[in-house]
């Protein structure tokens, strides 16, 4: 009930293309869904987040789409750049538990 | 500068030894977390603490121990009972409930030799 499943495991995109990473969750008690970006040898950093009462959130080139009925959410990176090459993690948070549950991660490579 | 500091960055341990990883934060966060990162497995929660002198087991607590004697500090001990300790360990902190953004340290890479 606490799982978050993320796909794909790795993704290769050309510069200027759209990167799409998908996540699915099981527990409807989750009430906050962040995405984290991690560069090699560094800790993850918050990229963008959404709450389940909103279907879409956009910040610059990054957009989260949220489908509450399907229990799925996705990250779209528009106009992907080589500097976006990193590992991306989706996560789900349940306030009553006070902890984040992470997906398996997606290694994104953007070719110039 | 406010932040979360992990030390050391690299740590080598002989089999059978206990080692302690340090995590300190000056963000005045109530909650602190320890995650383990292995390739293809994401971040798995080891232990977390929402207030001083209290902590809970995460999903993979076996072979690990923690303490939370001060708000700023949440050290993790990897004991000899942990059968496969080689991994990248990440500490994080956040405000307790309400504001849920977690801030991560730079990680400690532990290698058993």
PDB file of C-alpha atoms in Angstrom:
ATOM      1  CA  UNK A   1       0.000   0.000   0.000  1.00  0.00           C
ATOM      2  CA  UNK A   2       3.001   2.299   0.371  1.00  0.00           C
ATOM      3  CA  UNK A   3       4.536   1.609  -3.030  1.00  0.00           C
ATOM      4  CA  UNK A   4       5.229   4.124  -5.739  1.00  0.00           C
ATOM      5  CA  UNK A   5       6.102   2.640  -9.130  1.00  0.00           C
ATOM      6  CA  UNK A   6       8.123   4.715 -11.582  1.00  0.00           C
ATOM      7  CA  UNK A   7       8.882   4.220 -15.266  1.00  0.00           C
ATOM      8  CA  UNK A   8      10.915   4.143 -17.381  1.00  0.00           C
ATOM      9  CA  UNK A   9      14.112   3.188 -15.565  1.00  0.00           C
ATOM     10  CA  UNK A  10      16.160   5.103 -18.123  1.00  0.00           C
ATOM     11  CA  UNK A  11      15.322   7.606 -20.840  1.00  0.00           C
ATOM     12  CA  UNK A  12      17.337   9.086 -23.693  1.00  0.00           C
ATOM     13  CA  UNK A  13      16.077  12.259 -25.353  1.00  0.00           C
ATOM     14  CA  UNK A  14      17.501  14.602 -27.958  1.00  0.00           C
ATOM     15  CA  UNK A  15      18.061  18.237 -27.083  1.00  0.00           C
ATOM     16  CA  UNK A  16      14.829  20.163 -27.552  1.00  0.00           C
ATOM     17  CA  UNK A  17      12.646  17.097 -27.140  1.00  0.00           C
ATOM     18  CA  UNK A  18      10.067  16.275 -24.475  1.00  0.00           C
ATOM     19  CA  UNK A  19      10.980  13.981 -21.587  1.00  0.00           C
ATOM     20  CA  UNK A  20       8.120  12.141 -19.893  1.00  0.00           C
ATOM     21  CA  UNK A  21       8.425  10.124 -16.688  1.00  0.00           C
ATOM     22  CA  UNK A  22       5.469   8.311 -15.186  1.00  0.00           C
ATOM     23  CA  UNK A  23       4.558   7.230 -11.660  1.00  0.00           C
ATOM     24  CA  UNK A  24       1.703   5.259 -10.165  1.00  0.00           C
ATOM     25  CA  UNK A  25       0.692   4.841  -6.551  1.00  0.00           C
ATOM     26  CA  UNK A  26      -1.647   2.554  -4.660  1.00  0.00           C
ATOM     27  CA  UNK A  27      -2.577   4.281  -1.439  1.00  0.00           C
ATOM     28  CA  UNK A  28      -5.223   6.986  -1.843  1.00  0.00           C
ATOM     29  CA  UNK A  29      -4.169   8.462   1.508  1.00  0.00           C
ATOM     30  CA  UNK A  30      -1.121  10.061  -0.104  1.00  0.00           C
ATOM     31  CA  UNK A  31      -1.674  13.817  -0.147  1.00  0.00           C
ATOM     32  CA  UNK A  32       1.468  15.375  -1.628  1.00  0.00           C
ATOM     33  CA  UNK A  33       3.445  14.339  -4.704  1.00  0.00           C
ATOM     34  CA  UNK A  34       6.902  15.860  -5.239  1.00  0.00           C
ATOM     35  CA  UNK A  35       9.515  15.251  -7.897  1.00  0.00           C
ATOM     36  CA  UNK A  36      13.202  15.331  -7.003  1.00  0.00           C
ATOM     37  CA  UNK A  37      16.207  15.816  -9.265  1.00  0.00           C
ATOM     38  CA  UNK A  38      19.573  14.279  -8.417  1.00  0.00           C
ATOM     39  CA  UNK A  39      22.934  14.878 -10.060  1.00  0.00           C
ATOM     40  CA  UNK A  40      25.738  12.300  -9.686  1.00  0.00           C
ATOM     41  CA  UNK A  41      27.330  12.296  -6.236  1.00  0.00           C
ATOM     42  CA  UNK A  42      24.804  14.780  -4.866  1.00  0.00           C
ATOM     43  CA  UNK A  43      21.684  14.598  -2.762  1.00  0.00           C
ATOM     44  CA  UNK A  44      18.275  14.969  -4.425  1.00  0.00           C
ATOM     45  CA  UNK A  45      16.696  18.420  -4.590  1.00  0.00           C
ATOM     46  CA  UNK A  46      13.028  19.292  -4.882  1.00  0.00           C
ATOM     47  CA  UNK A  47      12.074  20.145  -8.455  1.00  0.00           C
ATOM     48  CA  UNK A  48       8.305  20.572  -8.431  1.00  0.00           C
ATOM     49  CA  UNK A  49       5.387  19.225  -6.408  1.00  0.00           C
ATOM     50  CA  UNK A  50       1.608  18.891  -6.620  1.00  0.00           C
ATOM     51  CA  UNK A  51      -1.326  18.167  -4.320  1.00  0.00           C
ATOM     52  CA  UNK A  52      -4.188  15.864  -5.426  1.00  0.00           C
ATOM     53  CA  UNK A  53      -6.756  18.656  -5.691  1.00  0.00           C
ATOM     54  CA  UNK A  54      -4.898  20.024  -8.740  1.00  0.00           C
ATOM     55  CA  UNK A  55      -4.662  18.258 -12.132  1.00  0.00           C
ATOM     56  CA  UNK A  56      -1.644  20.107 -13.477  1.00  0.00           C
ATOM     57  CA  UNK A  57       1.176  22.326 -12.247  1.00  0.00           C
ATOM     58  CA  UNK A  58       3.722  24.073 -14.405  1.00  0.00           C
ATOM     59  CA  UNK A  59       7.002  25.705 -13.427  1.00  0.00           C
ATOM     60  CA  UNK A  60       9.071  26.864 -16.360  1.00  0.00           C
ATOM     61  CA  UNK A  61       9.851  23.881 -18.576  1.00  0.00           C
ATOM     62  CA  UNK A  62       8.648  21.382 -15.948  1.00  0.00           C
ATOM     63  CA  UNK A  63       5.021  20.254 -15.690  1.00  0.00           C
ATOM     64  CA  UNK A  64       3.353  17.721 -13.412  1.00  0.00           C
ATOM     65  CA  UNK A  65       0.159  16.097 -14.682  1.00  0.00           C
ATOM     66  CA  UNK A  66      -1.946  14.385 -12.031  1.00  0.00           C
ATOM     67  CA  UNK A  67      -4.754  11.866 -12.608  1.00  0.00           C
ATOM     68  CA  UNK A  68      -6.400  11.168  -9.278  1.00  0.00           C
ATOM     69  CA  UNK A  69      -8.867   8.560 -10.541  1.00  0.00           C
ATOM     70  CA  UNK A  70      -6.092   6.549 -12.199  1.00  0.00           C
ATOM     71  CA  UNK A  71      -3.712   7.122  -9.278  1.00  0.00           C
ATOM     72  CA  UNK A  72      -1.022   8.252 -11.675  1.00  0.00           C
ATOM     73  CA  UNK A  73       1.124  11.332 -12.101  1.00  0.00           C
ATOM     74  CA  UNK A  74       3.822  12.279 -14.542  1.00  0.00           C
ATOM     75  CA  UNK A  75       6.640  14.760 -15.076  1.00  0.00           C
ATOM     76  CA  UNK A  76       7.019  16.446 -18.458  1.00  0.00           C
ATOM     77  CA  UNK A  77      10.221  18.296 -19.296  1.00  0.00           C
ATOM     78  CA  UNK A  78       9.733  20.506 -22.326  1.00  0.00           C
ATOM     79  CA  UNK A  79      12.620  21.611 -24.545  1.00  0.00           C
ATOM     80  CA  UNK A  80      14.944  19.178 -22.760  1.00  0.00           C
ATOM     81  CA  UNK A  81      18.535  20.361 -22.347  1.00  0.00           C
ATOM     82  CA  UNK A  82      21.801  18.475 -21.711  1.00  0.00           C
ATOM     83  CA  UNK A  83      21.882  20.154 -18.282  1.00  0.00           C
ATOM     84  CA  UNK A  84      18.671  18.290 -17.429  1.00  0.00           C
ATOM     85  CA  UNK A  85      20.586  15.005 -17.548  1.00  0.00           C
ATOM     86  CA  UNK A  86      20.130  13.602 -14.048  1.00  0.00           C
ATOM     87  CA  UNK A  87      18.196  11.012 -12.073  1.00  0.00           C
ATOM     88  CA  UNK A  88      14.586  11.935 -11.363  1.00  0.00           C
ATOM     89  CA  UNK A  89      12.552  10.522  -8.505  1.00  0.00           C
ATOM     90  CA  UNK A  90       8.849  10.797  -7.962  1.00  0.00           C
ATOM     91  CA  UNK A  91       7.608  10.531  -4.414  1.00  0.00           C
ATOM     92  CA  UNK A  92       4.419  10.428  -2.419  1.00  0.00           C
ATOM     93  CA  UNK A  93       3.825  11.780   1.061  1.00  0.00           C
ATOM     94  CA  UNK A  94       1.212  10.840   3.587  1.00  0.00           C
ATOM     95  CA  UNK A  95       0.784  13.502   6.211  1.00  0.00           C
ATOM     96  CA  UNK A  96      -0.428  11.089   8.883  1.00  0.00           C
ATOM     97  CA  UNK A  97       2.766   9.024   8.467  1.00  0.00           C
ATOM     98  CA  UNK A  98       5.087  11.969   8.053  1.00  0.00           C
ATOM     99  CA  UNK A  99       7.412  10.276   5.575  1.00  0.00           C
ATOM    100  CA  UNK A 100       8.176  10.280   1.861  1.00  0.00           C
ATOM    101  CA  UNK A 101       7.944   7.144  -0.245  1.00  0.00           C
ATOM    102  CA  UNK A 102      10.078   7.270  -3.383  1.00  0.00           C
ATOM    103  CA  UNK A 103       9.815   5.660  -6.796  1.00  0.00           C
ATOM    104  CA  UNK A 104      12.714   3.673  -8.243  1.00  0.00           C
ATOM    105  CA  UNK A 105      14.167   6.613 -10.175  1.00  0.00           C
ATOM    106  CA  UNK A 106      14.663   7.419 -13.867  1.00  0.00           C
ATOM    107  CA  UNK A 107      18.058   8.173 -15.338  1.00  0.00           C
ATOM    108  CA  UNK A 108      17.528  10.872 -17.974  1.00  0.00           C
ATOM    109  CA  UNK A 109      20.161  11.515 -20.622  1.00  0.00           C
ATOM    110  CA  UNK A 110      19.683  14.443 -22.987  1.00  0.00           C
ATOM    111  CA  UNK A 111      21.933  14.302 -26.037  1.00  0.00           C
ATOM    112  CA  UNK A 112      23.124  17.596 -27.550  1.00  0.00           C
TER     113      UNK A 112
ATOM    114  CA  UNK B   1      24.205  29.300   5.383  1.00  0.00           C
ATOM    115  CA  UNK B   2      21.394  26.986   6.423  1.00  0.00           C
ATOM    116  CA  UNK B   3      21.621  23.428   5.313  1.00  0.00           C
ATOM    117  CA  UNK B   4      22.080  19.799   6.089  1.00  0.00           C
ATOM    118  CA  UNK B   5      25.565  18.339   6.414  1.00  0.00           C
ATOM    119  CA  UNK B   6      26.581  14.711   6.163  1.00  0.00           C
ATOM    120  CA  UNK B   7      30.002  13.387   7.040  1.00  0.00           C
ATOM    121  CA  UNK B   8      32.162  11.772   5.989  1.00  0.00           C
ATOM    122  CA  UNK B   9      31.599  11.843   2.235  1.00  0.00           C
ATOM    123  CA  UNK B  10      33.344   8.479   1.802  1.00  0.00           C
ATOM    124  CA  UNK B  11      33.651   5.759   4.404  1.00  0.00           C
ATOM    125  CA  UNK B  12      35.305   2.373   4.295  1.00  0.00           C
ATOM    126  CA  UNK B  13      34.438  -0.337   6.746  1.00  0.00           C
ATOM    127  CA  UNK B  14      35.869  -3.740   7.435  1.00  0.00           C
ATOM    128  CA  UNK B  15      33.445  -6.593   7.737  1.00  0.00           C
ATOM    129  CA  UNK B  16      32.244  -7.035  11.302  1.00  0.00           C
ATOM    130  CA  UNK B  17      32.709  -3.403  12.272  1.00  0.00           C
ATOM    131  CA  UNK B  18      30.083  -0.884  13.282  1.00  0.00           C
ATOM    132  CA  UNK B  19      30.301   2.560  11.707  1.00  0.00           C
ATOM    133  CA  UNK B  20      28.417   5.781  12.424  1.00  0.00           C
ATOM    134  CA  UNK B  21      27.366   8.281   9.773  1.00  0.00           C
ATOM    135  CA  UNK B  22      26.853  11.853  10.870  1.00  0.00           C
ATOM    136  CA  UNK B  23      23.948  14.110   9.881  1.00  0.00           C
ATOM    137  CA  UNK B  24      23.550  17.676  11.168  1.00  0.00           C
ATOM    138  CA  UNK B  25      21.040  20.342  10.147  1.00  0.00           C
ATOM    139  CA  UNK B  26      20.680  24.010  11.058  1.00  0.00           C
ATOM    140  CA  UNK B  27      17.342  24.533   9.334  1.00  0.00           C
ATOM    141  CA  UNK B  28      15.364  24.199  12.582  1.00  0.00           C
ATOM    142  CA  UNK B  29      13.532  21.253  11.049  1.00  0.00           C
ATOM    143  CA  UNK B  30      11.616  18.925  13.310  1.00  0.00           C
ATOM    144  CA  UNK B  31      11.769  15.795  11.163  1.00  0.00           C
ATOM    145  CA  UNK B  32      14.866  13.956   9.994  1.00  0.00           C
ATOM    146  CA  UNK B  33      15.246  10.879   7.781  1.00  0.00           C
ATOM    147  CA  UNK B  34      17.800   8.349   6.647  1.00  0.00           C
ATOM    148  CA  UNK B  35      17.551   6.787   3.183  1.00  0.00           C
ATOM    149  CA  UNK B  36      19.641   4.198   1.454  1.00  0.00           C
ATOM    150  CA  UNK B  37      20.188   4.448  -2.293  1.00  0.00           C
ATOM    151  CA  UNK B  38      21.107   1.472  -4.452  1.00  0.00           C
ATOM    152  CA  UNK B  39      21.132   1.465  -8.270  1.00  0.00           C
ATOM    153  CA  UNK B  40      17.674   0.756  -9.706  1.00  0.00           C
ATOM    154  CA  UNK B  41      15.988   0.685  -6.279  1.00  0.00           C
ATOM    155  CA  UNK B  42      15.326   4.310  -5.606  1.00  0.00           C
ATOM    156  CA  UNK B  43      15.529   5.693  -2.093  1.00  0.00           C
ATOM    157  CA  UNK B  44      14.526   3.318   0.648  1.00  0.00           C
ATOM    158  CA  UNK B  45      13.684   4.647   4.102  1.00  0.00           C
ATOM    159  CA  UNK B  46      15.779   3.282   6.966  1.00  0.00           C
ATOM    160  CA  UNK B  47      14.645   5.348   9.964  1.00  0.00           C
ATOM    161  CA  UNK B  48      12.896   8.618  10.563  1.00  0.00           C
ATOM    162  CA  UNK B  49      12.346  10.923  13.504  1.00  0.00           C
ATOM    163  CA  UNK B  50       9.639  13.547  13.864  1.00  0.00           C
ATOM    164  CA  UNK B  51      10.706  14.937  17.247  1.00  0.00           C
ATOM    165  CA  UNK B  52      13.657  14.750  19.613  1.00  0.00           C
ATOM    166  CA  UNK B  53      14.009  11.483  21.544  1.00  0.00           C
ATOM    167  CA  UNK B  54      11.603   9.685  19.233  1.00  0.00           C
ATOM    168  CA  UNK B  55      12.167   7.739  16.007  1.00  0.00           C
ATOM    169  CA  UNK B  56      10.452   5.071  13.932  1.00  0.00           C
ATOM    170  CA  UNK B  57      11.659   2.244  11.741  1.00  0.00           C
ATOM    171  CA  UNK B  58      11.334   2.675   8.036  1.00  0.00           C
ATOM    172  CA  UNK B  59      11.118  -0.039   5.412  1.00  0.00           C
ATOM    173  CA  UNK B  60      14.637  -1.464   5.805  1.00  0.00           C
ATOM    174  CA  UNK B  61      15.666  -0.829   9.445  1.00  0.00           C
ATOM    175  CA  UNK B  62      17.277  -4.211  10.118  1.00  0.00           C
ATOM    176  CA  UNK B  63      21.001  -3.865  10.832  1.00  0.00           C
ATOM    177  CA  UNK B  64      20.791  -0.124  11.497  1.00  0.00           C
ATOM    178  CA  UNK B  65      20.314   2.012  14.595  1.00  0.00           C
ATOM    179  CA  UNK B  66      19.761   5.728  15.201  1.00  0.00           C
ATOM    180  CA  UNK B  67      19.474   8.251  17.989  1.00  0.00           C
ATOM    181  CA  UNK B  68      17.871  11.687  18.202  1.00  0.00           C
ATOM    182  CA  UNK B  69      19.186  13.372  21.327  1.00  0.00           C
ATOM    183  CA  UNK B  70      19.292  16.833  19.747  1.00  0.00           C
ATOM    184  CA  UNK B  71      17.020  18.479  17.217  1.00  0.00           C
ATOM    185  CA  UNK B  72      19.989  19.241  14.959  1.00  0.00           C
ATOM    186  CA  UNK B  73      21.531  15.775  14.875  1.00  0.00           C
ATOM    187  CA  UNK B  74      20.414  12.340  13.669  1.00  0.00           C
ATOM    188  CA  UNK B  75      23.369   9.910  13.458  1.00  0.00           C
ATOM    189  CA  UNK B  76      22.998   6.531  11.794  1.00  0.00           C
ATOM    190  CA  UNK B  77      24.974   3.474  12.920  1.00  0.00           C
ATOM    191  CA  UNK B  78      25.455   0.688  10.438  1.00  0.00           C
ATOM    192  CA  UNK B  79      25.996  -2.402  12.545  1.00  0.00           C
ATOM    193  CA  UNK B  80      27.748  -5.647  11.733  1.00  0.00           C
ATOM    194  CA  UNK B  81      24.294  -7.215  11.485  1.00  0.00           C
ATOM    195  CA  UNK B  82      23.674  -5.366   8.206  1.00  0.00           C
ATOM    196  CA  UNK B  83      24.605  -7.998   5.636  1.00  0.00           C
ATOM    197  CA  UNK B  84      25.004  -5.761   2.615  1.00  0.00           C
ATOM    198  CA  UNK B  85      25.947  -2.285   3.830  1.00  0.00           C
ATOM    199  CA  UNK B  86      27.742  -0.996   0.744  1.00  0.00           C
ATOM    200  CA  UNK B  87      25.506   1.822  -0.535  1.00  0.00           C
ATOM    201  CA  UNK B  88      24.983   5.556  -0.796  1.00  0.00           C
ATOM    202  CA  UNK B  89      23.331   6.909   2.354  1.00  0.00           C
ATOM    203  CA  UNK B  90      21.276  10.089   2.323  1.00  0.00           C
ATOM    204  CA  UNK B  91      20.042  12.117   5.257  1.00  0.00           C
ATOM    205  CA  UNK B  92      17.127  14.519   4.887  1.00  0.00           C
ATOM    206  CA  UNK B  93      15.123  16.896   7.032  1.00  0.00           C
ATOM    207  CA  UNK B  94      11.804  18.719   6.850  1.00  0.00           C
ATOM    208  CA  UNK B  95       9.353  20.586   9.003  1.00  0.00           C
ATOM    209  CA  UNK B  96       7.038  18.224  10.818  1.00  0.00           C
ATOM    210  CA  UNK B  97       3.824  18.024   8.801  1.00  0.00           C
ATOM    211  CA  UNK B  98       2.403  21.084   7.092  1.00  0.00           C
ATOM    212  CA  UNK B  99       5.448  21.990   5.012  1.00  0.00           C
ATOM    213  CA  UNK B 100       6.545  18.753   3.422  1.00  0.00           C
ATOM    214  CA  UNK B 101       9.586  19.710   1.344  1.00  0.00           C
ATOM    215  CA  UNK B 102      12.511  17.520   2.321  1.00  0.00           C
ATOM    216  CA  UNK B 103      16.057  18.872   2.080  1.00  0.00           C
ATOM    217  CA  UNK B 104      18.819  16.360   1.485  1.00  0.00           C
ATOM    218  CA  UNK B 105      22.460  16.255   2.451  1.00  0.00           C
ATOM    219  CA  UNK B 106      25.198  15.407  -0.028  1.00  0.00           C
ATOM    220  CA  UNK B 107      25.323  11.785   1.020  1.00  0.00           C
ATOM    221  CA  UNK B 108      27.862   9.340   2.416  1.00  0.00           C
ATOM    222  CA  UNK B 109      29.166   6.509   0.263  1.00  0.00           C
ATOM    223  CA  UNK B 110      29.900   3.513   2.456  1.00  0.00           C
ATOM    224  CA  UNK B 111      32.033   0.677   1.135  1.00  0.00           C
ATOM    225  CA  UNK B 112      32.767  -2.560   2.942  1.00  0.00           C
ATOM    226  CA  UNK B 113      36.315  -3.780   2.288  1.00  0.00           C
TER     227      UNK B 113
END
